[in-house]
Each structure stands twice: as structure tokens, then as C-alpha cells.
CSV table of C-alpha atoms in Angstrom, one decimal:
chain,number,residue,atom,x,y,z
Z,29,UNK,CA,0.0,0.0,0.0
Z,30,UNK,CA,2.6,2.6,1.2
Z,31,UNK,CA,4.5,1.4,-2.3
Z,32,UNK,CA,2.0,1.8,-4.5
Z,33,UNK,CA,1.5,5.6,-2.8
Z,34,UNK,CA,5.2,6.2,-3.1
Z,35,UNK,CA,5.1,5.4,-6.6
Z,36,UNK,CA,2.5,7.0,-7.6
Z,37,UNK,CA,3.7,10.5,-5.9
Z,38,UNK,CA,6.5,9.9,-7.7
Z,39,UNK,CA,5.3,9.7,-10.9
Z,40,UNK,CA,2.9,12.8,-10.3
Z,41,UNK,CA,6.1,14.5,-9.5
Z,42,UNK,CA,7.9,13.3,-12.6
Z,43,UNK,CA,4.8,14.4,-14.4
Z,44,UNK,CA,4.5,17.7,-13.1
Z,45,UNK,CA,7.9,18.4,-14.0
Z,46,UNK,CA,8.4,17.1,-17.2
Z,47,UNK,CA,5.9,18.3,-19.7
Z,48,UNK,CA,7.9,18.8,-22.6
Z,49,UNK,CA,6.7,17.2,-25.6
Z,50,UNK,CA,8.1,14.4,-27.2
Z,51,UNK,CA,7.8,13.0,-30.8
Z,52,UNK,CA,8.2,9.7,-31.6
Z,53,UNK,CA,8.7,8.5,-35.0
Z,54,UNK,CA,8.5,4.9,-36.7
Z,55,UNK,CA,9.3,5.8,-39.8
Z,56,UNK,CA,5.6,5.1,-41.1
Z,57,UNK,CA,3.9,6.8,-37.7
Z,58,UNK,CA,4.9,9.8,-35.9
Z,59,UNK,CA,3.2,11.1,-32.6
Z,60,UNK,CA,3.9,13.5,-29.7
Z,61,UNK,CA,3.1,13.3,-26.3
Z,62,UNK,CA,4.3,14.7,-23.2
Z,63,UNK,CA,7.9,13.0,-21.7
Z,64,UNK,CA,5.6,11.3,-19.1
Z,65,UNK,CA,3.1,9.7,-21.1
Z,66,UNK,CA,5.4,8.1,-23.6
Z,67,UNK,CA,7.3,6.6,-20.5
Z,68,UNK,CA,4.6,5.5,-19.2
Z,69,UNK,CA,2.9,4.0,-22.2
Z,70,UNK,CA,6.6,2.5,-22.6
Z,71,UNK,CA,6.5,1.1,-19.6
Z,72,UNK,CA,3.0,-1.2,-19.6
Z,73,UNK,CA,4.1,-2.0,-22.9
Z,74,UNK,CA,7.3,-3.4,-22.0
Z,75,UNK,CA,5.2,-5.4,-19.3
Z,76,UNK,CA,2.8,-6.5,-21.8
Z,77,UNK,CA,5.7,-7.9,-24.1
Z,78,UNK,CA,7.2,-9.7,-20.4
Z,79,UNK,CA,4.0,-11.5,-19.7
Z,80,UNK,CA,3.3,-12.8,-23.4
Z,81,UNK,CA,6.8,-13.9,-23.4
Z,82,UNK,CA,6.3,-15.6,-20.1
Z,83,UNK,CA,2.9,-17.3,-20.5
Z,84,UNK,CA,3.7,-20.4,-22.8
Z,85,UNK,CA,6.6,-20.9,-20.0
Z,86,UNK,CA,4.2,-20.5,-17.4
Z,87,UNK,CA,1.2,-22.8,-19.6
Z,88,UNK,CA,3.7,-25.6,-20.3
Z,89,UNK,CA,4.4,-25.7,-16.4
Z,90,UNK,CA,1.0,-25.9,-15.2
Z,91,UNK,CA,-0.2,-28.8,-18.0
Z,92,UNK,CA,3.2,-30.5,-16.5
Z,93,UNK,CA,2.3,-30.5,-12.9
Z,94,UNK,CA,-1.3,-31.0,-13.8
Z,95,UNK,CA,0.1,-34.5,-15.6
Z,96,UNK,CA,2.2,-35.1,-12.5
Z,97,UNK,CA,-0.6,-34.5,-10.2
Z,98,UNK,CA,-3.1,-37.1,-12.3
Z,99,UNK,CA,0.3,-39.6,-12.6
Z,100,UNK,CA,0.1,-39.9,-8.5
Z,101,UNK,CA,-3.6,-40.4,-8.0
Z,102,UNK,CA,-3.9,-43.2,-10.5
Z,103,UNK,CA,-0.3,-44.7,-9.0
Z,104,UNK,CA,-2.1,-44.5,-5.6
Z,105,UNK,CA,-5.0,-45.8,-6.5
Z,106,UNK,CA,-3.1,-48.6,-8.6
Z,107,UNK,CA,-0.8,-50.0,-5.8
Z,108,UNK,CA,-2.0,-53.7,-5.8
Z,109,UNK,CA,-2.1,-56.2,-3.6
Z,110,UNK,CA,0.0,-55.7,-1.0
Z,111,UNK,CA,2.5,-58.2,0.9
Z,112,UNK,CA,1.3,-59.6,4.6
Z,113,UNK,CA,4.1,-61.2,5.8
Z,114,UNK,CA,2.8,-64.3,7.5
Z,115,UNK,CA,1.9,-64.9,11.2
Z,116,UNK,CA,4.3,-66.4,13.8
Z,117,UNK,CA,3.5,-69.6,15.0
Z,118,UNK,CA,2.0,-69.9,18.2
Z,119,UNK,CA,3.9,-71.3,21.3
């Protein structure tokens, strides 16, 4: 909570302070914005691109454990007879 305050004082600050316009060009696209919005924009974008490049990481993982989970049900449920050693003799 006292994060997420900090941060976003920060960035009001950052903001506030930097409103010079900035143009960004693509070659085929060109746009201006102020210094903070283009970092900004930057910035969920570049978290964005993280998660997609994470998620078949993330998918393959879970179908794994889901496989090993399934795997040790049916091995407990498949143990078989079981050995009883037999009884001593009486005296």
C-alpha cells in the first residue's frame, strides 16, 4: 500500500515536472506526447511484451504439474495387492 503511494507520488512529480513534448517516429507513424506519457505508455508495454513472453513458459508448467498430479492419483490408487508377511507360530 505505502508502495504503491510512493510510486504513484513519484510519478505525479515526474509528471508535473516534465511536460515537454516528445515525438516519436516509426518511420511510417509519428506522434507527440508529453515526456511522461510516452514513458509511461513505454513502460505497460514493455510489461505487456514480459507476460506474453512468459505465458507459454508458465502454460507448459502448469499442464506439467497437472500431468504429475493425475500420474500420482492413479499410482495410488493402482498399488496392488499388497505383501502380509505371514503370522508367527504360536507357542
Amino acid at each position: 500500500m505505502r508502495i504503491s503511494l510512493i510510486l504513484s507520488l513519484f510519478m505525479a512529480v515526474f509528471a508535473l515536472t516534465n511536460p515537454d513534448p516528445v515525438t516519436i517516429d516509426f518511420g511510417f507513424f509519428e506522434t507527440t506526447g508529453p515526456t511522461a506519457l510516452v514513458i509511461l505508455v513505454t513502460f505497460v508495454l514493455g510489461i505487456v511484451v514480459g507476460v506474453l513472453f512468459m505465458l507459454p513458459g508458465r502454460i507448459k508448467q502448469a499442464r506439467r504439474l497437472a500431468r504429475q498430479a493425475r500420474e500420482r492419483e492413479s499410482a495410488a490408487q493402482d498399488t496392488g495387492p499388497t505383501y502380509t508377511p505371514p503370522a508367527p507360530p504360536l507357542p
